[in-house]
mmCIF file of C-alpha atoms and ligand atoms in Angstrom:
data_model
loop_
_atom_site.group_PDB
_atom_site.id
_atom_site.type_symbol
_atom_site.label_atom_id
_atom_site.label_comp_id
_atom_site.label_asym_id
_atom_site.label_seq_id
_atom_site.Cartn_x
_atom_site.Cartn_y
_atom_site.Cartn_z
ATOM 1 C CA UNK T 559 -81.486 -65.923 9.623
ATOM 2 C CA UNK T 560 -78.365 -65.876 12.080
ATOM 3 C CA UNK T 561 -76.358 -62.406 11.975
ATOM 4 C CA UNK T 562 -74.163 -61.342 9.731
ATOM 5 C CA UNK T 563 -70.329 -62.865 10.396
ATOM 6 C CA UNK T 564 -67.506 -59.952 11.012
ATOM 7 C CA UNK T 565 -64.169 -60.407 11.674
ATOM 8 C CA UNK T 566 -62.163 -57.266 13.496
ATOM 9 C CA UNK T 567 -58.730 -57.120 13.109
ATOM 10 C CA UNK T 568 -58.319 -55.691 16.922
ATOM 11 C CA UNK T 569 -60.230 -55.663 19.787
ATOM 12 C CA UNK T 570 -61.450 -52.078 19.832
ATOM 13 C CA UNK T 571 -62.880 -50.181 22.719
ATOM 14 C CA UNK T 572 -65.883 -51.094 25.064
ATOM 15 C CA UNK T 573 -68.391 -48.793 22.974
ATOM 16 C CA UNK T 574 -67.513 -50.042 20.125
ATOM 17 C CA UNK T 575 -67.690 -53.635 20.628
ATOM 18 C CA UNK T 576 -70.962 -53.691 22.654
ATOM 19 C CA UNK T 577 -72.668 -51.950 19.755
ATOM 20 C CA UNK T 578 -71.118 -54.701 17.062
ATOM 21 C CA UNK T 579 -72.606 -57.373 19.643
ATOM 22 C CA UNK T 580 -75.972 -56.204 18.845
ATOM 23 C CA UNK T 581 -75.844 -56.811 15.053
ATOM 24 C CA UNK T 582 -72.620 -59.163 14.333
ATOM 25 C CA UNK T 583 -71.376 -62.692 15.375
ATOM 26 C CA UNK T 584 -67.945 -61.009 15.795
ATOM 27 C CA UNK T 585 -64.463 -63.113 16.043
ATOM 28 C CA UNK T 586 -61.622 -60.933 17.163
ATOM 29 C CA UNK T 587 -58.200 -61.275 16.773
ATOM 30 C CA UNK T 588 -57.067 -60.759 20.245
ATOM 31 C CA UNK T 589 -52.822 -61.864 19.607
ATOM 32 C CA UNK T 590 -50.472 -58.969 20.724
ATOM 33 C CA UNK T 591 -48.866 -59.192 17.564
ATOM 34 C CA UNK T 592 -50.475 -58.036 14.283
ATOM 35 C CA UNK T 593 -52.057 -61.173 12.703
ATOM 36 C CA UNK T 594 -49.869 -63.188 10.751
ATOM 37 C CA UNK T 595 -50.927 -62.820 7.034
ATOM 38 C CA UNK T 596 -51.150 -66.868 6.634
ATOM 39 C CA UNK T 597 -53.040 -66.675 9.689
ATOM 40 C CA UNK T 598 -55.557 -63.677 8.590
ATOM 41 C CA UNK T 599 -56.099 -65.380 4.966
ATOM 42 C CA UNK T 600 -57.776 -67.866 7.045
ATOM 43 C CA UNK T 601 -59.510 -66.282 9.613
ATOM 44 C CA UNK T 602 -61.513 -63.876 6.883
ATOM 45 C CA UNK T 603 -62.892 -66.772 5.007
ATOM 46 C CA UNK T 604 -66.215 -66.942 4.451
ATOM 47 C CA UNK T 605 -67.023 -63.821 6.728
ATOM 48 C CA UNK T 606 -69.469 -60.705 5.727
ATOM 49 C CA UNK T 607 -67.931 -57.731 6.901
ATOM 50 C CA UNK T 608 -63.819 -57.261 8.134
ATOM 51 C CA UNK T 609 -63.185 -54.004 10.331
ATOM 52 C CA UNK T 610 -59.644 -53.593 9.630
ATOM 53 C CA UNK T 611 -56.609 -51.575 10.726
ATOM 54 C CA UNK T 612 -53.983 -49.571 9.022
ATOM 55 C CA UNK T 613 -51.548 -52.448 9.473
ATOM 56 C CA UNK T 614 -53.277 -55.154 7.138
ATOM 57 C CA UNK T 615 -53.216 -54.912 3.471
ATOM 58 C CA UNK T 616 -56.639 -55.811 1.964
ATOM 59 C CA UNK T 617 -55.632 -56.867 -1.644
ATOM 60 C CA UNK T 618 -57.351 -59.019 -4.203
ATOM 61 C CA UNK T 619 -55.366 -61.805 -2.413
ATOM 62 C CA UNK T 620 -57.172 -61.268 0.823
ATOM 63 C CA UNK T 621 -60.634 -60.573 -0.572
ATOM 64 C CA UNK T 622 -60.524 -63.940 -2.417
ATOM 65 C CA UNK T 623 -59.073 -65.374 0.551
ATOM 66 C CA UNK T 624 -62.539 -63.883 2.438
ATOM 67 C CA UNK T 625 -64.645 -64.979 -0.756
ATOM 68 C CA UNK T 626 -67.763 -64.217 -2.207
ATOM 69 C CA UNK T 627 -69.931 -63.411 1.024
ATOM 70 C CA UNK T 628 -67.522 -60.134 1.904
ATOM 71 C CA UNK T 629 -69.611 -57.220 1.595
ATOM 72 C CA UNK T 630 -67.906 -54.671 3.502
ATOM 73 C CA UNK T 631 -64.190 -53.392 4.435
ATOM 74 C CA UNK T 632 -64.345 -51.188 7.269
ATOM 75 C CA UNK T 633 -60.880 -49.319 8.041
ATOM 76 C CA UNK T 634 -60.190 -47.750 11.257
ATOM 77 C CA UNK T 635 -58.258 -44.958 9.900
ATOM 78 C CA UNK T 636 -58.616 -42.215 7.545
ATOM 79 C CA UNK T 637 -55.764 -43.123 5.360
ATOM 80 C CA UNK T 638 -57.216 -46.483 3.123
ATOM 81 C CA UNK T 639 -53.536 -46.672 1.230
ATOM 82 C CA UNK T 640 -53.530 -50.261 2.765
ATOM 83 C CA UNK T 641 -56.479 -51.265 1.162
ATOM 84 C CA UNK T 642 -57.058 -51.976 -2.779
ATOM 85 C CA UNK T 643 -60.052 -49.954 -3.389
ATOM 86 C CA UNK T 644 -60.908 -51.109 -7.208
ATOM 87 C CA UNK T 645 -60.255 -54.702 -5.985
ATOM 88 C CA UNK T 646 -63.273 -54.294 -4.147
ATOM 89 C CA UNK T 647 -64.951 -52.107 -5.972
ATOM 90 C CA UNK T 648 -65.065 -55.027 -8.833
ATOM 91 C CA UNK T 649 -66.184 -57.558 -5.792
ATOM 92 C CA UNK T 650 -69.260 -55.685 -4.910
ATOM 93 C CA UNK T 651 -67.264 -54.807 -1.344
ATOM 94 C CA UNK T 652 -68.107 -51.268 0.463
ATOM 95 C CA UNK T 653 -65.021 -49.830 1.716
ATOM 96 C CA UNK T 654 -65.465 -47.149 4.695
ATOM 97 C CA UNK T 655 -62.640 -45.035 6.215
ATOM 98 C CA UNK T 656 -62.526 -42.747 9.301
ATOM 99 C CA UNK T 657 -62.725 -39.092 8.153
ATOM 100 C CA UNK T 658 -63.278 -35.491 10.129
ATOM 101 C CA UNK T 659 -62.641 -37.538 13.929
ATOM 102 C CA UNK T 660 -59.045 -36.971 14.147
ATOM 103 C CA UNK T 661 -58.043 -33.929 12.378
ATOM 104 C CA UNK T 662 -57.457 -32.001 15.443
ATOM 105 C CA UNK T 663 -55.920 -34.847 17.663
ATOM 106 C CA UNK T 664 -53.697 -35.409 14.540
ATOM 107 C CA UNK T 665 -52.997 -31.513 14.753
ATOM 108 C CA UNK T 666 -52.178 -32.089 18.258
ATOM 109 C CA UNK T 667 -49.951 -34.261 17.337
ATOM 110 C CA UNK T 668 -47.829 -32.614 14.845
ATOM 111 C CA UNK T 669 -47.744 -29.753 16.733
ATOM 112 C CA UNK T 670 -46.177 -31.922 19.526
ATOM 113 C CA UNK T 671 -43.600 -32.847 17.527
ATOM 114 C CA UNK T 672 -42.734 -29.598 16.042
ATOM 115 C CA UNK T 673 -42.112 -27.980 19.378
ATOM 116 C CA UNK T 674 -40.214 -31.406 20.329
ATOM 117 C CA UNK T 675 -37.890 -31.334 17.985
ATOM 118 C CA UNK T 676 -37.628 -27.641 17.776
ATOM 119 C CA UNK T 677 -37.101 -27.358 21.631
ATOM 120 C CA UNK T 678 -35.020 -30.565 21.738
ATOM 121 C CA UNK T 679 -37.040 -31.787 24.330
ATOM 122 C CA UNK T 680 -36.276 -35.478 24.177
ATOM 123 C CA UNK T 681 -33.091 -35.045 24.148
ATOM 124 C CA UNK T 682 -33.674 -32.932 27.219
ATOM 125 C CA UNK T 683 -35.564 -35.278 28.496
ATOM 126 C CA UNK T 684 -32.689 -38.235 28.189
ATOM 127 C CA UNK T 685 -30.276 -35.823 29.690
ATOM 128 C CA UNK T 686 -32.396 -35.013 32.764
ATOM 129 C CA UNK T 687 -34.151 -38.520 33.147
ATOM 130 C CA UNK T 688 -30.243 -40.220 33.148
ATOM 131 C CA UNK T 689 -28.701 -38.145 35.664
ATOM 132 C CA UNK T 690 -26.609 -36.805 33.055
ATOM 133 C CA UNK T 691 -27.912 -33.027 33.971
ATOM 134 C CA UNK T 692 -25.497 -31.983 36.454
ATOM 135 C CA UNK T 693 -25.327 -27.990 36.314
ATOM 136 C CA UNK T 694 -27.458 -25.692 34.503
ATOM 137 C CA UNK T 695 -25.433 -23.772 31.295
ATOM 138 C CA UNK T 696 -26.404 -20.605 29.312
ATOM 139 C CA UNK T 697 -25.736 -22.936 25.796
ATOM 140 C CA UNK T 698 -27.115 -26.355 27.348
ATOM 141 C CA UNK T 699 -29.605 -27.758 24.514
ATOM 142 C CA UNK T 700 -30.383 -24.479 22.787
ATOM 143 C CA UNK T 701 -32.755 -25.587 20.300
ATOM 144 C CA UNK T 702 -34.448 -23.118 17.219
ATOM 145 C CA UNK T 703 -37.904 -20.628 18.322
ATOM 146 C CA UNK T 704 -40.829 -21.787 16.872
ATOM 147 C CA UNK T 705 -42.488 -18.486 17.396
ATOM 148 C CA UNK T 706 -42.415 -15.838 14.497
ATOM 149 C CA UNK T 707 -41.195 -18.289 11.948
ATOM 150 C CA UNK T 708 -42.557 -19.677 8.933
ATOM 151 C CA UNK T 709 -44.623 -22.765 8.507
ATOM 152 C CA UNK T 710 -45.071 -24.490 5.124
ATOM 153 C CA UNK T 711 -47.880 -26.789 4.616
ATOM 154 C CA UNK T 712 -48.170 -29.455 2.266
ATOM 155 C CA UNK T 713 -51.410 -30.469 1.783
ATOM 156 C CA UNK T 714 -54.089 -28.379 3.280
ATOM 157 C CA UNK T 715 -56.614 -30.602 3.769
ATOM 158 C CA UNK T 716 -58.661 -30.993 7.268
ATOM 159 C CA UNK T 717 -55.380 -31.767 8.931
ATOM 160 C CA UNK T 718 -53.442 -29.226 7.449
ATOM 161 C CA UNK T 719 -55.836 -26.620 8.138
ATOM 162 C CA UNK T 720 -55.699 -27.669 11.281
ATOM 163 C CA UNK T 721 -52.541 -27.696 11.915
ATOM 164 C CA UNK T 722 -52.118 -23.894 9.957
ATOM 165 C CA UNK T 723 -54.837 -22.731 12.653
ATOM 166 C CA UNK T 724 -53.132 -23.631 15.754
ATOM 167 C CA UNK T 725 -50.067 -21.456 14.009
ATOM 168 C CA UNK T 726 -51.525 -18.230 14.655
ATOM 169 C CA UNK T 727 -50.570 -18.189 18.469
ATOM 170 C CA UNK T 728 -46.821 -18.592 17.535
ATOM 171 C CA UNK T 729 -47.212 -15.444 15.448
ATOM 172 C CA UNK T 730 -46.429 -17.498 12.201
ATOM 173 C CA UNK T 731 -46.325 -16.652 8.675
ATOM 174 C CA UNK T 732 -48.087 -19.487 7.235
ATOM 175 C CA UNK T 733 -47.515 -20.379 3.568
ATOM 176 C CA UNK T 734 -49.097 -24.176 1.890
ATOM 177 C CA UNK T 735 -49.252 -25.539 -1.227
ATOM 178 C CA UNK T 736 -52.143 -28.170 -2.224
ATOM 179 C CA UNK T 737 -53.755 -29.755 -5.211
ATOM 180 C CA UNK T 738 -55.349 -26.560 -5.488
ATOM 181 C CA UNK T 739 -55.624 -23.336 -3.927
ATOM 182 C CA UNK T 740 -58.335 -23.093 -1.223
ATOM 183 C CA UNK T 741 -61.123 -20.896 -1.008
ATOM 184 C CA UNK T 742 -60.168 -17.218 -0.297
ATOM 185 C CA UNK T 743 -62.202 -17.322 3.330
ATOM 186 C CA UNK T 744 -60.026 -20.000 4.576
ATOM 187 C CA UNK T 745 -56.798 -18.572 3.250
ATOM 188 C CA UNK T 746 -57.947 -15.295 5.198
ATOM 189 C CA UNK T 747 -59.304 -17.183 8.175
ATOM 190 C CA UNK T 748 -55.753 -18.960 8.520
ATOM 191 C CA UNK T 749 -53.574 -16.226 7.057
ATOM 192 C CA UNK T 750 -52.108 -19.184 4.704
ATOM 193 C CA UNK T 751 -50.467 -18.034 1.455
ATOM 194 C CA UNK T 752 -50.533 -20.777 -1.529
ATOM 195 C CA UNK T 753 -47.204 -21.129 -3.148
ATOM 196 C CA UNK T 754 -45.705 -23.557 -5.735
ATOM 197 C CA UNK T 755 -44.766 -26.669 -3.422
ATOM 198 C CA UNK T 756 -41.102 -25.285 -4.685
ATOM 199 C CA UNK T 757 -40.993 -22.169 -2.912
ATOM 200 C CA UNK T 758 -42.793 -23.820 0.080
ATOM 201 C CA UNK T 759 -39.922 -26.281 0.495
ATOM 202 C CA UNK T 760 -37.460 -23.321 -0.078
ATOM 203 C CA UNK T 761 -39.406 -20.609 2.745
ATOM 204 C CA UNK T 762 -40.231 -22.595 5.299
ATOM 205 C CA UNK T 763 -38.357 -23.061 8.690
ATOM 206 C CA UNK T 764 -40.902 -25.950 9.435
ATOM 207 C CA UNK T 765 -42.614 -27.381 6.647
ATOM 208 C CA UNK T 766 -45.010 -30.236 7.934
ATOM 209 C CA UNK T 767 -46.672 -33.162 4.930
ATOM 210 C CA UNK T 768 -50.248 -33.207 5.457
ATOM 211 C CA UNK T 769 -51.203 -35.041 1.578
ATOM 212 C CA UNK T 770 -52.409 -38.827 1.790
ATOM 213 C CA UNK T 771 -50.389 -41.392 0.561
ATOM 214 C CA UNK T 772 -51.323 -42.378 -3.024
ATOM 215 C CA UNK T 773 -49.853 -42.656 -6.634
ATOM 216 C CA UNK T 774 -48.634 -39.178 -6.627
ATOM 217 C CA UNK T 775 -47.465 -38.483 -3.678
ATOM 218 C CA UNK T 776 -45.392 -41.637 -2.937
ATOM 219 C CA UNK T 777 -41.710 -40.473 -2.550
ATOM 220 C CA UNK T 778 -42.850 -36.854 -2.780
ATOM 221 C CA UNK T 779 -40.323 -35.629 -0.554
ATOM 222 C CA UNK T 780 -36.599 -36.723 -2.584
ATOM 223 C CA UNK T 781 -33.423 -35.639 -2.615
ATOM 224 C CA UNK T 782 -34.177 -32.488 -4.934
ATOM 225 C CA UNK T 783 -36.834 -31.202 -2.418
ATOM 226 C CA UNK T 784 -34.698 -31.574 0.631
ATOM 227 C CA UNK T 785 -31.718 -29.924 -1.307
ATOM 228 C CA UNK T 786 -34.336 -26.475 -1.348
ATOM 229 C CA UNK T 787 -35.207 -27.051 1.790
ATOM 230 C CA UNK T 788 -33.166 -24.124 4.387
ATOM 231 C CA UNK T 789 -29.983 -25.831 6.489
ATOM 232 C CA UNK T 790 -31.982 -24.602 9.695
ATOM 233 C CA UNK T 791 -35.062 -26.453 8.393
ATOM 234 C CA UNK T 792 -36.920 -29.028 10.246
ATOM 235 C CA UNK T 793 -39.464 -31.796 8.174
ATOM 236 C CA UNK T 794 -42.079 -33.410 9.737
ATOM 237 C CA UNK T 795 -43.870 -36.178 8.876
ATOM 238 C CA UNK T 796 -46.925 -37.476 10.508
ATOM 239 C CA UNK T 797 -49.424 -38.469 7.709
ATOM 240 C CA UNK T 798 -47.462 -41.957 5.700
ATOM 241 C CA UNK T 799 -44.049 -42.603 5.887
ATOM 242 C CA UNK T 800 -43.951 -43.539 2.313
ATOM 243 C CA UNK T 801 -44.497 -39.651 1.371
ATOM 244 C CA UNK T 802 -40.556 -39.183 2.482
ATOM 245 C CA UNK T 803 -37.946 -41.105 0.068
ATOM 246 C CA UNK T 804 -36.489 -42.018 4.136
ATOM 247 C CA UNK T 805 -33.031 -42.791 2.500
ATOM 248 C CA UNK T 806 -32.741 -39.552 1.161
ATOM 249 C CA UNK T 807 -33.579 -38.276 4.289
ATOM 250 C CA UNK T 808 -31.328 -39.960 5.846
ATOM 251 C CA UNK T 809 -28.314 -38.590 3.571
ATOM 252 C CA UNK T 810 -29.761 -35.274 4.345
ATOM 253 C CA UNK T 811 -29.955 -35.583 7.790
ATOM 254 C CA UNK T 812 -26.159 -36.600 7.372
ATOM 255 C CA UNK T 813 -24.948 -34.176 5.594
ATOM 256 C CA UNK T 814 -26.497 -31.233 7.137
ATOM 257 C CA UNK T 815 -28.437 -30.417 4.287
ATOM 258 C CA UNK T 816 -31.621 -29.817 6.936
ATOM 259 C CA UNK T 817 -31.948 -28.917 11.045
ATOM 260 C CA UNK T 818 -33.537 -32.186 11.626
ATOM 261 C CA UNK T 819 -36.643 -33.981 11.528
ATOM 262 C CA UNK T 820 -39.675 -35.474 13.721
ATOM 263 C CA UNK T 821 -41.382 -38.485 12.326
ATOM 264 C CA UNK T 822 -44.390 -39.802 12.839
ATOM 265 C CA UNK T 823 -44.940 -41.897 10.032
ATOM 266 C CA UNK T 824 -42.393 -44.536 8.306
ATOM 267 C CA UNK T 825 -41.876 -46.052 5.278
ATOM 268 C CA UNK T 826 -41.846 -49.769 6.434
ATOM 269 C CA UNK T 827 -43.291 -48.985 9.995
ATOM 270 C CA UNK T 828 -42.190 -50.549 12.407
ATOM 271 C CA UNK T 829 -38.874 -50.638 10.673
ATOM 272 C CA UNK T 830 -37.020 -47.513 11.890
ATOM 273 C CA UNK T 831 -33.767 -47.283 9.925
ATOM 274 C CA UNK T 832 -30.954 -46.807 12.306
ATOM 275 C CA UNK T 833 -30.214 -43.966 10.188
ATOM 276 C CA UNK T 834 -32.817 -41.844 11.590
ATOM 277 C CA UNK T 835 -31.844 -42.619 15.430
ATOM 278 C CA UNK T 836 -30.164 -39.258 15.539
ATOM 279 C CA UNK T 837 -30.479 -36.690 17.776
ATOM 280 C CA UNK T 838 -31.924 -34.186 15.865
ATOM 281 C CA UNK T 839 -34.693 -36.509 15.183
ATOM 282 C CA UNK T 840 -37.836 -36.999 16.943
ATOM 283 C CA UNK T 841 -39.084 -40.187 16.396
ATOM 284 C CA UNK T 842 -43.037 -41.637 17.350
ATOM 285 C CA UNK T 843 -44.587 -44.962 16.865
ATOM 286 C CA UNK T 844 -47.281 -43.517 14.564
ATOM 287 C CA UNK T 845 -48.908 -41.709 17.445
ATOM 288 C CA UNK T 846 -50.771 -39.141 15.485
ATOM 289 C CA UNK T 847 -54.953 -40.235 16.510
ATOM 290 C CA UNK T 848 -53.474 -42.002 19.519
ATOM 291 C CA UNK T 849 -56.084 -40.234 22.106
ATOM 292 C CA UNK T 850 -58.488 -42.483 23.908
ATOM 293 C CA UNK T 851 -61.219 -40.188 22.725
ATOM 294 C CA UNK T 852 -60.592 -40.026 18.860
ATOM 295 C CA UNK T 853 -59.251 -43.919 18.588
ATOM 296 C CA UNK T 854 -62.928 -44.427 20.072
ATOM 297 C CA UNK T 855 -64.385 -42.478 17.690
ATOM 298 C CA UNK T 856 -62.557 -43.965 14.800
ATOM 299 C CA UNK T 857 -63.574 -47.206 15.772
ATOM 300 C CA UNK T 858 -67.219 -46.314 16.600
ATOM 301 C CA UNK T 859 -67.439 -45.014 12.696
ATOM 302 C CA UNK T 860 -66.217 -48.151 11.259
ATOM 303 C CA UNK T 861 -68.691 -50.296 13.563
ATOM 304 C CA UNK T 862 -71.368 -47.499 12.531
ATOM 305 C CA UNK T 863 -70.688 -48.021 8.827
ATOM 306 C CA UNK T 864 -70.767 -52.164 9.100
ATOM 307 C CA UNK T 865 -74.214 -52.093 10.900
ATOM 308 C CA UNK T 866 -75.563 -49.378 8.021
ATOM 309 C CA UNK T 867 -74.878 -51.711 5.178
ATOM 310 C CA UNK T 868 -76.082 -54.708 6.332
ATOM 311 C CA UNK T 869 -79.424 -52.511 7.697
ATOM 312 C CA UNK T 870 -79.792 -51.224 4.132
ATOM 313 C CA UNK T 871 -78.257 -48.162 4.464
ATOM 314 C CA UNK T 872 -75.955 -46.142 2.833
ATOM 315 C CA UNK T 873 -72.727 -46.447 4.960
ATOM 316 C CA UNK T 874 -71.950 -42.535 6.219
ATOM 317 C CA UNK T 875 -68.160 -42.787 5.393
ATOM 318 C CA UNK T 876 -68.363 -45.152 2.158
ATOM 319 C CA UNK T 877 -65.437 -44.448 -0.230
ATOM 320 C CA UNK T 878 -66.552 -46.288 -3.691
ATOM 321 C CA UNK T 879 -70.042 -45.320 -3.052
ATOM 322 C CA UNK T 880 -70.549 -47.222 -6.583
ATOM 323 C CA UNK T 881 -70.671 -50.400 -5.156
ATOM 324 C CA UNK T 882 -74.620 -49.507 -4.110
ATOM 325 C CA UNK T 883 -75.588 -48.559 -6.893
ATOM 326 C CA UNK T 884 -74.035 -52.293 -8.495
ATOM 327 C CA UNK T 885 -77.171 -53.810 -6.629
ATOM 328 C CA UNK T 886 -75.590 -56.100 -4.319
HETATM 329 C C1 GLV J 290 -53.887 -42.844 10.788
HETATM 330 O O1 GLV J 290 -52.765 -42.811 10.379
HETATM 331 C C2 GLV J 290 -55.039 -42.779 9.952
HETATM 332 O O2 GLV J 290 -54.928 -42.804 8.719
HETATM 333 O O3 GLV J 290 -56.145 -42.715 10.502
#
């Protein structure tokens, strides 16, 4: 019997590609551009496994499009809001995400943007890189200290925990709200106070989303939230752009009703609404993972989980673990 077929939405890394050589035919879709969806309805026909990215949307359209011999989704991300889990749980199809590799290089990552934005550094950085910077001025770019103020959490999951620990060094008073409370140890490890998500949006001087995107978080961050947040407040936003209502940020960011902003994440990336090409806005091209080290990593767990299933294993990051016990 030949190997299994796999199609990979990108290219991946060396590591990665060698080890899906051993166990896969593999077809790669090598275009600069993400693949066309006409074009990827095709290519997943009749294939066994897909390793996909955050950018396609696997939906009951797809999957029929792949047909009956897809067994497994693979996502190279954590996040799996692009991907119609039920639809493939009623298919028989694993689907595997990439969890606990890039909390901290997500931390990182936030953190960058926190201190950008509070420190004004890109605009800095325009000024100096232009020529523009012609004397040096007591008021020139003064941005907001990041030290000694408070940091509201939303969501303290891996990321936000990790994010709350590299706090500590900025002499922060930490406060987070979540789905639930965390344990007491890890409230006392990162000095993090729960709150109602109310009173987080209302105390904090940075208050950074850390909740996936799903039913009840879409839009979680409105016009009512932003109206509680402080006038000297900065959001940021690197976990899914859809979490911010990004029109009622914009008004915000219009009206003064907040500091600014640094953005990650968008709500129909890579639409960036000219609306949020301000100055008090720091804006990335979904950069949060975006070391070579962890991108590796992600994609070495999705290749990891393919070449489980099809040896007869259970795959180490499977997300409707029900699907094995279906007898496929
Ligand atoms: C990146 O956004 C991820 O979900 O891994």
């Amino acid at each position: 019997m030949g190997k299994p077929q796999l199609f990979s939405t990108h290219v991946l890394f060396d590591e990665p590609r060698k080890k899906l050589a051993e166990h896969f035919d593999v077809e790669y879709w090598t275009g600069n551009e993400r693949p066309p969806r006409p074009e990827l309805l095709k290519l997943v026909s009749g294939k066994n496994a897909l390793i996909s990215l955050l950018t396609e949307k696997i939906d009951a359209e797809l999957l029929d499009a792949a047909g009956p011999n897809l067994r497994i989704v693979a996502n190279v991300a954590v996040g799996f809001d692009n991907i119609d889990v039920p639809a493939c749980t009623a298919r028989k199809i694993a689907v595997t995400n990439t969890p606990g590799v890039l909390d901290e290089t997500t931390a990182d990552f936030t953190w960058t943007l926190l201190m950008a934005v509070a420190r004004r550094l890109v605009e800095g950085d325009r000024m100096a890189r232009s020529g523009a910077w012609t004397k040096w001025n007591l008021d020139q770019l003064c941005g907001t200290d990041v030290w000694g103020k408070t940091l509201g959490i939303i969501g303290l999951g891996r990321i936000g925990r990790a994010v709350a620990r590299r706090a500590s060094g900025f002499q922060m008073n930490i406060i987070y709200n979540s789905t639930k409370p965390a344990a007491p140890e890890i409230e006392k490890e990162l000095h993090a106070e729960y709150m109602s998500r109310d009173q987080v949006f209302e105390q904090a001087d940075f208050l950074s989303l850390h909740v996936p995107l799903n039913d009840a978080t879409r839009g979680l961050v409105g016009p009512a939230e932003l109206a509680r947040m402080k006038r000297t407040a900065f959001l940021i936003n690197t976990t899914r752009g859809p979490v911010v209502q990004e029109t009622a940020l914009i008004d915000a960011l219009e009206r003064g009703v907040i500091a600014g902003a640094a953005l990650d994440v968008f709500e129909r990336e890579p639409i960036i609404p000219d609306g949020l090409r301000r100055d008090n806005v720091v804006l990335a091209p979904h950069l949060g993972s975006a070391s070579v080290e962890t991108r590796t990593k992600m994609a070495l767990i999705a290749v990891e989980n393919a070449i489980a299933f099809f040896d007869g294993k259970r795959p180490p990051t499977i997300l409707n673990p029900d699907v094995l016990r279906l007898g496929i």
